[in-house]
Coordinates of C-alpha atoms in Angstrom, one line a residue:
M1 CA 37.7 42.6 23.0
A2 CA 35.8 45.1 24.9
S3 CA 32.8 43.7 26.9
S4 CA 30.3 46.2 25.0
D5 CA 32.0 44.9 21.8
L6 CA 31.7 41.4 23.3
S7 CA 27.8 41.9 24.0
E8 CA 27.4 43.1 20.8
E9 CA 28.3 39.7 19.4
L10 CA 26.4 37.5 21.6
I11 CA 22.9 39.6 20.2
C12 CA 20.1 36.7 18.8
S13 CA 18.8 38.6 15.4
I14 CA 15.8 37.7 16.0
C15 CA 15.1 38.8 20.1
L16 CA 17.3 41.2 19.8
C17 CA 18.5 39.1 23.7
T18 CA 21.8 37.6 24.6
Y19 CA 21.9 33.9 23.1
N20 CA 20.0 31.3 25.1
N21 CA 20.8 28.4 23.8
P22 CA 22.5 28.7 21.0
V23 CA 22.7 26.8 17.5
M24 CA 23.5 26.9 14.5
L25 CA 22.2 26.6 10.7
R26 CA 24.1 24.9 8.1
C27 CA 24.4 28.6 6.6
G28 CA 26.6 29.4 9.4
H29 CA 24.4 31.9 11.2
N30 CA 23.5 31.4 14.8
F31 CA 20.3 31.8 16.7
C32 CA 18.2 30.6 20.2
K33 CA 17.0 27.9 19.9
V34 CA 13.8 29.0 21.4
C35 CA 13.6 31.2 18.6
I36 CA 14.9 29.9 15.3
S37 CA 12.3 26.8 16.2
D38 CA 9.5 28.8 16.5
T39 CA 10.1 30.9 13.3
F40 CA 10.8 27.5 11.8
A41 CA 7.5 26.4 13.3
R42 CA 5.3 29.2 11.6
K43 CA 6.8 28.0 8.2
R44 CA 5.6 24.8 8.7
R45 CA 2.9 24.7 6.7
S46 CA 4.5 26.6 3.6
G47 CA 6.7 24.4 3.6
I48 CA 9.4 26.8 2.8
Y49 CA 12.3 27.1 5.2
S50 CA 15.2 29.7 5.1
C51 CA 17.5 31.3 7.2
P52 CA 16.5 34.8 9.0
E53 CA 19.7 35.9 8.3
C54 CA 21.1 35.6 4.6
R55 CA 17.8 34.1 3.3
T56 CA 19.5 30.5 2.9
E57 CA 16.8 28.5 2.1
F58 CA 16.2 24.8 2.4
K59 CA 14.8 21.8 1.2
A60 CA 13.4 20.7 4.5
Y61 CA 12.9 21.3 8.0
P62 CA 16.6 22.3 9.0
A63 CA 18.5 20.5 11.7
L64 CA 19.7 23.1 14.9
Q65 CA 23.3 22.0 15.0
K66 CA 24.2 23.0 19.5
N67 CA 27.2 25.5 19.1
L68 CA 29.0 24.3 21.9
K69 CA 31.6 26.7 21.7
L70 CA 29.8 29.9 21.3
C71 CA 27.0 28.5 24.4
N72 CA 29.9 28.3 26.7
I73 CA 31.0 31.8 25.8
V74 CA 27.7 33.2 26.6
D75 CA 28.5 31.1 29.8
H76 CA 31.1 33.0 30.4
Y77 CA 30.6 36.2 29.6
H78 CA 26.7 36.2 31.5
S79 CA 29.5 34.6 34.9
I80 CA 31.5 37.9 34.1
Q81 CA 28.7 40.3 34.2
E82 CA 27.1 39.0 37.4
I83 CA 30.3 39.7 39.3
P84 CA 30.1 42.7 41.2
Q85 CA 32.9 45.5 41.1
E86 CA 33.9 45.3 44.2
M87 CA 34.2 49.2 45.7
E88 CA 37.7 49.9 46.0
T89 CA 38.3 50.6 50.1
H90 CA 40.3 53.6 51.9
C91 CA 42.2 54.2 55.0
T92 CA 40.0 54.5 58.3
Y93 CA 42.3 57.2 59.3
C94 CA 43.5 59.3 56.1
L95 CA 40.9 61.7 56.3
P96 CA 40.6 64.7 54.8
S97 CA 42.0 63.0 51.8
I98 CA 41.7 59.0 50.1
V99 CA 44.2 57.1 50.8
P100 CA 43.7 53.6 49.1
A101 CA 44.4 50.7 52.4
V102 CA 46.4 47.9 52.0
K103 CA 44.8 45.2 55.3
T104 CA 41.9 45.9 57.5
C105 CA 41.9 44.7 61.0
L106 CA 38.8 42.8 62.0
R107 CA 39.5 43.2 65.6
C108 CA 39.1 47.3 65.1
D109 CA 36.9 47.6 62.8
A110 CA 38.9 49.8 60.3
S111 CA 41.4 49.3 57.7
F112 CA 44.9 51.0 56.7
C113 CA 47.3 52.2 54.9
E114 CA 50.8 51.4 54.5
L115 CA 51.5 54.4 56.6
H116 CA 49.1 53.6 59.7
L117 CA 49.3 50.2 59.5
K118 CA 53.4 50.6 60.8
N119 CA 51.4 52.5 63.8
H120 CA 48.9 49.1 64.7
S121 CA 49.2 46.5 67.1
K122 CA 51.0 43.6 66.5
S123 CA 49.5 41.3 68.6
A124 CA 47.8 38.5 67.7
D125 CA 44.0 39.5 68.7
H126 CA 44.8 41.9 65.9
I127 CA 44.0 40.1 62.4
M128 CA 44.4 41.2 59.2
I129 CA 42.6 40.3 56.4
E130 CA 42.6 41.6 52.6
P131 CA 40.6 45.6 52.9
I132 CA 36.8 45.0 53.0
G133 CA 34.5 48.4 52.6
S134 CA 33.0 46.1 55.5
H135 CA 33.3 43.5 57.8
K136 CA 30.0 43.2 60.0
D137 CA 29.4 40.5 57.1
K138 CA 32.8 38.6 58.7
K139 CA 31.6 38.5 62.7
C140 CA 29.3 36.6 64.6
P141 CA 26.8 39.3 65.1
V142 CA 26.6 37.9 68.7
H143 CA 30.0 37.6 69.6
N144 CA 31.3 40.2 67.5
E145 CA 33.9 37.3 66.3
L146 CA 35.2 36.5 63.3
I147 CA 33.4 33.7 62.0
K148 CA 35.8 30.5 61.3
Y149 CA 32.9 27.3 61.4
F150 CA 30.3 25.9 59.8
C151 CA 27.3 23.1 61.4
V152 CA 26.8 21.3 58.6
Q153 CA 23.7 20.3 60.7
D154 CA 21.5 23.5 61.1
S155 CA 23.6 25.2 58.1
S156 CA 24.8 28.0 60.1
L157 CA 28.2 29.9 60.5
L158 CA 29.6 30.1 63.1
C159 CA 32.6 31.7 65.8
T160 CA 34.1 30.1 68.2
S161 CA 31.7 31.5 70.5
C162 CA 28.7 30.0 69.2
T163 CA 30.2 26.2 69.3
M164 CA 30.3 26.4 72.5
N165 CA 26.6 27.2 72.3
W166 CA 24.1 24.6 74.0
K167 CA 22.0 25.0 70.9
H168 CA 25.1 23.2 69.1
K169 CA 26.4 21.3 71.1
G170 CA 27.3 17.2 69.3
H171 CA 27.4 19.0 66.0
K172 CA 29.6 18.0 63.1
T173 CA 31.1 22.2 62.4
E174 CA 33.4 22.9 60.0
L175 CA 36.0 25.6 58.9
L176 CA 34.9 27.4 56.3
N177 CA 37.4 26.6 53.8
E178 CA 36.2 23.0 54.5
A179 CA 32.9 23.5 54.3
S180 CA 33.3 26.0 51.1
E181 CA 35.3 23.4 49.5
K182 CA 32.6 20.4 50.4
E183 CA 29.8 22.8 49.4
K184 CA 31.4 23.7 45.6
E185 CA 31.9 20.2 45.3
R186 CA 28.1 19.6 45.6
L187 CA 27.0 21.8 43.5
Q188 CA 29.1 21.2 40.5
K189 CA 27.9 17.2 40.8
F190 CA 24.0 18.8 41.0
I191 CA 25.3 21.4 38.1
K192 CA 26.0 18.3 35.7
Q193 CA 22.9 16.1 37.0
L194 CA 21.1 19.2 35.5
S195 CA 23.2 19.0 32.1
S196 CA 22.4 15.4 32.0
I197 CA 18.9 16.2 32.3
T198 CA 18.9 18.5 30.1
D199 CA 21.0 17.3 27.5
K200 CA 18.6 14.2 27.9
A201 CA 15.2 16.7 27.8
E202 CA 16.5 18.3 24.1
K203 CA 17.2 15.0 23.3
R204 CA 13.4 13.8 23.8
Y205 CA 13.1 17.4 21.9
W206 CA 14.8 16.1 19.5
Q207 CA 12.3 13.2 18.9
V208 CA 9.4 14.1 19.4
E209 CA 10.6 17.2 17.2
E210 CA 11.0 14.2 14.4
N211 CA 8.0 11.8 15.3
R212 CA 6.2 15.1 14.8
N213 CA 7.9 15.9 10.9
N214 CA 7.3 12.4 10.2
I215 CA 3.6 12.2 11.1
Q216 CA 3.0 14.8 8.7
Q217 CA 5.2 13.4 5.8
K218 CA 3.3 10.0 6.5
S219 CA 0.0 12.5 6.8
A220 CA 0.5 14.2 3.4
G221 CA 1.3 11.0 2.1
L222 CA -1.5 9.0 2.8
K223 CA -3.8 12.2 1.6
K224 CA -1.8 12.0 -1.6
R225 CA -2.1 7.9 -1.8
V226 CA -5.9 8.7 -1.2
T227 CA -7.1 11.7 -3.5
S228 CA -5.0 9.7 -6.0
L229 CA -7.6 6.0 -5.3
F230 CA -11.0 8.4 -5.2
G231 CA -9.9 9.8 -8.0
D232 CA -8.9 6.3 -10.1
I233 CA -12.3 5.7 -9.4
R234 CA -14.0 8.3 -9.7
S235 CA -12.5 8.3 -13.5
E236 CA -13.5 4.5 -14.1
V237 CA -16.8 5.2 -12.2
N238 CA -17.8 8.2 -15.2
D239 CA -16.2 5.8 -18.4
L240 CA -19.0 3.3 -16.8
E241 CA -21.4 5.8 -16.1
N242 CA -21.1 7.1 -19.9
R243 CA -21.5 3.6 -21.2
V244 CA -25.0 3.4 -19.6
L245 CA -25.7 6.6 -20.9
E246 CA -24.1 5.8 -24.3
E247 CA -26.8 3.0 -24.5
I248 CA -29.3 4.7 -23.4
T249 CA -28.8 6.9 -25.6
R250 CA -28.3 4.6 -28.3
Q251 CA -31.9 3.4 -28.6
E252 CA -33.3 6.6 -27.8
T253 CA -32.1 7.5 -30.9
C254 CA -32.9 4.3 -32.8
L255 CA -36.5 4.6 -31.8
S256 CA -37.1 8.2 -32.2
G257 CA -36.1 8.0 -35.8
S258 CA -38.4 4.7 -35.7
C259 CA -41.0 6.4 -34.5
S260 CA -40.4 9.7 -37.0
D261 CA -40.7 7.3 -40.4
R262 CA -43.9 6.5 -38.7
I263 CA -45.5 9.5 -37.8
E264 CA -45.0 10.9 -40.9
E265 CA -46.0 8.0 -43.0
I266 CA -49.3 7.9 -41.1
D267 CA -49.4 12.2 -41.8
K268 CA -49.4 10.9 -45.6
Q269 CA -52.2 8.6 -45.2
I270 CA -54.3 11.4 -42.8
Q271 CA -54.0 13.9 -45.7
E272 CA -55.2 11.5 -48.1
T273 CA -58.3 10.6 -46.2
Y274 CA -58.9 14.4 -46.2
R275 CA -58.4 14.7 -50.3
R276 CA -61.0 11.7 -50.7
K277 CA -63.2 13.0 -48.4
R278 CA -63.3 16.9 -49.8
Q279 CA -63.9 15.0 -53.5
I280 CA -67.0 12.4 -52.5
D281 CA -68.2 15.9 -50.6
E282 CA -67.9 18.2 -53.9
V283 CA -69.7 14.7 -55.5
C284 CA -73.4 15.0 -53.0
K285 CA -73.3 18.2 -53.7
I286 CA -74.5 17.8 -57.3
T287 CA -78.1 18.0 -57.9
D288 CA -79.2 16.7 -61.9
P289 CA -79.3 12.5 -61.3
L290 CA -77.4 12.1 -64.0
M291 CA -74.4 14.0 -63.8
F292 CA -74.9 12.9 -60.2
L293 CA -73.8 9.2 -61.0
K294 CA -71.6 9.5 -64.0
Q295 CA -69.4 12.0 -61.0
S296 CA -70.1 9.2 -58.5
N297 CA -68.4 6.5 -59.4
V298 CA -66.1 7.0 -56.6
S299 CA -63.3 4.5 -55.0
T300 CA -64.8 3.2 -51.7
A301 CA -62.2 1.2 -50.9
V302 CA -60.8 1.7 -47.9
E303 CA -56.6 1.2 -47.1
Q304 CA -56.0 -1.2 -44.4
E305 CA -54.4 0.4 -41.0
S306 CA -50.9 -1.0 -40.6
P307 CA -50.6 -2.6 -37.1
F308 CA -50.0 -0.9 -34.5
Y309 CA -46.5 -1.8 -33.0
T310 CA -45.3 -0.1 -29.2
E311 CA -42.4 0.2 -28.7
N312 CA -40.2 1.9 -26.2
L313 CA -36.8 1.1 -24.9
N314 CA -35.1 -2.6 -23.7
E315 CA -34.7 -1.7 -20.7
E316 CA -32.9 -5.5 -19.6
L317 CA -30.5 -4.4 -22.3
I318 CA -29.8 -0.8 -20.3
T319 CA -30.3 -2.6 -17.8
V320 CA -27.7 -5.8 -17.9
T321 CA -25.1 -2.8 -19.2
L322 CA -25.6 -1.8 -16.3
V323 CA -24.8 -4.9 -14.1
R324 CA -21.8 -5.4 -16.6
A325 CA -20.5 -1.8 -15.7
L326 CA -21.2 -2.5 -11.6
N327 CA -19.6 -5.8 -12.1
K328 CA -16.4 -4.3 -14.2
L329 CA -16.3 -1.0 -11.1
S330 CA -16.3 -4.5 -8.2
E331 CA -13.2 -5.3 -10.4
V332 CA -11.4 -2.1 -10.6
I333 CA -11.7 -1.1 -7.1
P334 CA -9.3 -3.6 -5.4
E335 CA -7.2 -3.1 -8.1
V336 CA -7.0 0.5 -7.6
K337 CA -6.7 -0.2 -3.9
K338 CA -3.8 -2.7 -4.4
K339 CA -1.6 0.1 -6.7
Y340 CA -1.8 2.3 -3.7
E341 CA -1.3 -0.3 -1.3
F342 CA -4.8 0.0 0.8
N343 CA -4.7 -4.5 0.6
V344 CA -7.1 -4.3 2.9
I345 CA -10.1 -7.5 2.2
D346 CA -13.5 -6.7 2.6
S347 CA -13.7 -9.5 4.8
S348 CA -18.2 -8.5 5.2
D349 CA -19.0 -12.3 2.9
M350 CA -18.6 -14.7 5.4
I351 CA -20.7 -16.4 7.7
L352 CA -21.6 -18.7 10.5
N353 CA -20.5 -22.1 11.6
V354 CA -23.4 -24.5 11.6
N355 CA -20.8 -27.4 12.8
T356 CA -19.3 -24.9 15.8
A357 CA -23.2 -23.1 16.8
N358 CA -23.4 -24.2 20.3
S359 CA -27.7 -25.2 20.9
Y360 CA -29.3 -22.9 22.0
L361 CA -28.1 -20.2 19.6
A362 CA -30.6 -19.8 16.2
L363 CA -29.1 -18.5 13.4
S364 CA -30.6 -16.8 10.6
F365 CA -31.5 -18.2 7.6
D366 CA -28.6 -16.8 5.5
L367 CA -25.9 -17.7 8.8
K368 CA -24.6 -14.4 9.5
K369 CA -26.9 -13.3 12.2
A370 CA -26.9 -15.4 15.6
I371 CA -29.5 -15.4 18.3
D372 CA -28.9 -16.0 22.5
T373 CA -32.4 -17.9 23.0
D374 CA -33.6 -20.2 26.0
K375 CA -34.8 -23.2 23.7
E376 CA -32.7 -25.6 23.0
K377 CA -31.7 -26.1 18.8
S378 CA -31.9 -30.1 17.6
R379 CA -28.3 -30.2 16.0
S380 CA -26.8 -32.7 15.6
F381 CA -23.0 -34.2 17.4
H382 CA -19.7 -32.8 15.7
P383 CA -16.8 -32.7 18.0
E384 CA -16.6 -29.0 16.8
R385 CA -19.5 -27.8 18.5
F386 CA -19.3 -25.6 21.5
T387 CA -20.5 -26.4 24.9
T388 CA -21.1 -22.5 25.8
Q389 CA -23.1 -20.2 23.9
Q390 CA -20.9 -19.5 20.8
V391 CA -20.3 -20.0 16.5
L392 CA -17.9 -19.5 14.7
A393 CA -17.1 -18.4 11.2
T394 CA -16.6 -20.2 8.3
K395 CA -14.0 -18.2 6.6
R396 CA -10.1 -18.7 7.7
F397 CA -7.1 -16.0 8.2
S398 CA -4.0 -17.1 7.6
S399 CA -1.8 -14.6 6.1
G400 CA -3.5 -10.9 4.7
K401 CA -5.4 -7.7 6.1
H402 CA -9.2 -8.2 7.1
Y403 CA -11.8 -6.2 8.1
W404 CA -15.5 -6.6 8.6
E405 CA -18.3 -4.9 10.4
I406 CA -20.4 -6.5 13.1
Q407 CA -23.9 -5.1 14.1
T408 CA -25.3 -5.6 18.1
S409 CA -27.8 -5.9 20.6
D410 CA -28.0 -3.5 23.5
C411 CA -29.2 -6.0 25.9
G412 CA -27.0 -9.4 27.6
E413 CA -24.3 -9.5 27.1
W414 CA -21.5 -10.1 24.0
C415 CA -18.2 -11.2 23.0
V416 CA -16.7 -10.8 19.2
G417 CA -13.0 -11.1 18.3
V418 CA -11.0 -14.0 16.9
T419 CA -10.0 -16.9 17.7
Y420 CA -7.7 -20.4 16.8
N421 CA -9.9 -23.6 15.6
S422 CA -7.6 -25.6 18.6
V423 CA -9.2 -23.7 21.0
K424 CA -10.8 -25.9 23.2
R425 CA -14.8 -27.3 23.0
K426 CA -15.8 -27.3 26.7
E427 CA -16.0 -25.8 30.7
H428 CA -14.6 -21.6 30.9
N429 CA -11.6 -21.6 29.5
S430 CA -13.3 -22.3 26.0
L431 CA -14.8 -18.9 26.1
I432 CA -13.1 -16.3 23.8
G433 CA -11.1 -13.9 25.5
R434 CA -10.5 -16.7 27.9
N435 CA -7.6 -18.4 27.0
P436 CA -4.8 -17.4 25.3
K437 CA -5.8 -18.2 22.2
S438 CA -8.6 -15.8 21.4
W439 CA -8.8 -11.8 21.4
C440 CA -12.0 -10.4 22.1
L441 CA -14.6 -7.2 22.7
N442 CA -16.9 -7.9 25.6
W443 CA -19.8 -6.0 26.6
S444 CA -21.5 -6.4 29.4
D445 CA -23.7 -4.4 31.8
E446 CA -23.0 -1.3 29.7
E447 CA -19.2 -1.5 30.1
L448 CA -16.5 -2.8 26.9
T449 CA -14.0 -4.4 28.1
A450 CA -10.5 -5.8 25.3
D451 CA -10.3 -9.6 27.1
H452 CA -7.1 -11.9 26.1
D453 CA -5.5 -15.1 28.4
D454 CA -8.6 -14.4 31.2
E455 CA -7.2 -10.5 31.6
S456 CA -10.1 -7.7 30.7
H457 CA -8.5 -4.0 29.7
Y458 CA -11.3 -1.1 30.1
V459 CA -12.3 0.4 26.8
H460 CA -15.0 2.5 27.3
S461 CA -18.6 2.9 28.9
S462 CA -21.8 3.4 27.4
V463 CA -25.7 3.4 27.6
S464 CA -25.9 1.8 23.8
A465 CA -24.1 -1.0 22.6
P466 CA -22.3 0.4 19.6
N467 CA -21.9 -1.5 16.2
V468 CA -18.6 -2.9 15.8
G469 CA -15.5 -2.9 13.0
I470 CA -13.0 -5.8 13.1
Y471 CA -9.9 -5.0 11.1
L472 CA -6.9 -8.1 11.3
D473 CA -3.5 -7.2 10.0
Y474 CA -2.2 -10.8 9.9
D475 CA 1.1 -11.1 8.6
G476 CA 1.8 -7.5 11.3
G477 CA 0.2 -9.3 14.4
V478 CA -2.5 -6.9 15.0
V479 CA -6.2 -7.0 16.0
S480 CA -8.0 -3.7 16.6
F481 CA -11.5 -2.6 17.4
Y482 CA -13.2 0.2 16.0
K483 CA -17.1 1.7 17.0
L484 CA -19.1 3.2 14.0
S485 CA -21.5 5.3 15.1
G486 CA -20.9 8.2 12.8
S487 CA -17.3 8.8 12.9
V488 CA -15.1 6.0 13.4
Q489 CA -13.5 5.7 16.7
H490 CA -10.6 3.5 17.9
L491 CA -11.6 1.6 21.0
Y492 CA -8.3 -0.8 21.0
T493 CA -5.9 -3.2 19.7
F494 CA -4.3 -6.1 20.7
S495 CA -0.7 -7.2 19.3
A496 CA 0.4 -10.9 19.0
H497 CA 2.8 -13.1 17.1
F498 CA 0.1 -15.4 15.6
T499 CA 0.9 -19.2 14.7
E500 CA -2.7 -20.7 13.7
P501 CA -5.0 -19.4 11.3
L502 CA -7.7 -17.7 13.3
Y503 CA -11.4 -17.5 13.0
A504 CA -14.1 -14.9 13.6
A505 CA -15.8 -15.7 17.3
F506 CA -18.4 -14.9 18.8
Y507 CA -20.3 -15.1 22.3
L508 CA -23.5 -14.1 23.2
N509 CA -25.6 -14.7 26.4
D510 CA -29.1 -12.8 28.2
D511 CA -31.1 -12.6 24.6
A512 CA -28.4 -11.0 23.2
W513 CA -27.8 -11.1 19.0
I514 CA -25.1 -10.2 16.7
K515 CA -25.3 -9.7 13.0
I516 CA -21.9 -9.9 10.4
A517 CA -22.9 -6.3 8.0
K518 CA -23.2 -7.3 4.8

């Protein structure tokens, strides 16, 4: 195949240039890896991938298989294109005619055809080589001698006289052929290293690409689950809302009908009263005493008024209906969460364990808040009580996923986290985060650190202390802390293998306080 024909077969239909790292689709068409990757990246939002050549559609992001044979053809084609075409060397003495030379003498700086070569000196000083257009690059520019050696130390080309020079005295020199072979071998090894680096980089590229695809697929799945979850909750809320509204409407209809009947009855009474009043007025207008007395025999009895009752909506019944609806909703939400695999238990119902509270910690009446004080509280001895300013919650975590929130103070120092109940109750190593049995977030000197087994990891610095959300996946061995200020911000995650039940734990110092959010 001619070179021009070959070049046409090696053109990428996207960039219209020679293939660069060609890859092949399942339909058999080839493209530059970068070109087809960029093309598919622009189609990712639509989720429809098709071959730019034949329009074959793929259901998912298609695999890009490296075409090794085509890669080799492209490399060979480039190597051919890069070899400069040598100009034909002509005999120096065949003038003005042009005759191809068969040999070149380095000493005479001349090229010879077959005829002139016969008359040339046969002396050993006259070195004959294959014909070249210019042989100046074969000779030393200083001594005008043939370059025969290569200085390894200086990476320079030398003639015989150069090797005698003091500049290269003691240097290791090699013949050109030997040095050339060694350099080729070194470059071949380097090419292998580059190939290995390229292969590893490509592997990482596809791993990252696959990870990106997995993230997008997982994100789409989560969005679908969340949308379905809230859709079910909205549907249930609407049903419960309609129940309460129906009860209000029922009472309104019933009471409105009763009021309408009562209004009609009163209206009749008013009309009858007006009628009797007019009758009496007519009798009173008679001036003849006899006739008046005959007509005045009008009943003056007054009808007993029916008692007036104020009827109103039964708000208690409506309230009971509403409470029952809300209770039903509180039952439905966990079921919906379970249905869509969001099985996280709200553990905000936990309270503080008085038996573990240090005597200098004041606890609120509802056992939701703890404050560090300088006054010792009168509490009876208990083996679980801490001698350090710490307290545990009563709730026990031995499985499942849990979440709760803690309100915190800007003053003093505090730690919030989880611990085994078997943690010591005395001395420094009883402090949460200072032993292998506890994991916590520490606030001190306007800095947040994550502490475990007496090791601290810097997390965040801020003028004000954040409210903290704590997520615990006991079976997955995860404890995560989140900053709650507007949007939720991840702070730190511990990974561990839990071997004992866990309890929420709190440390307070220098008038600090914490409160379990409801």
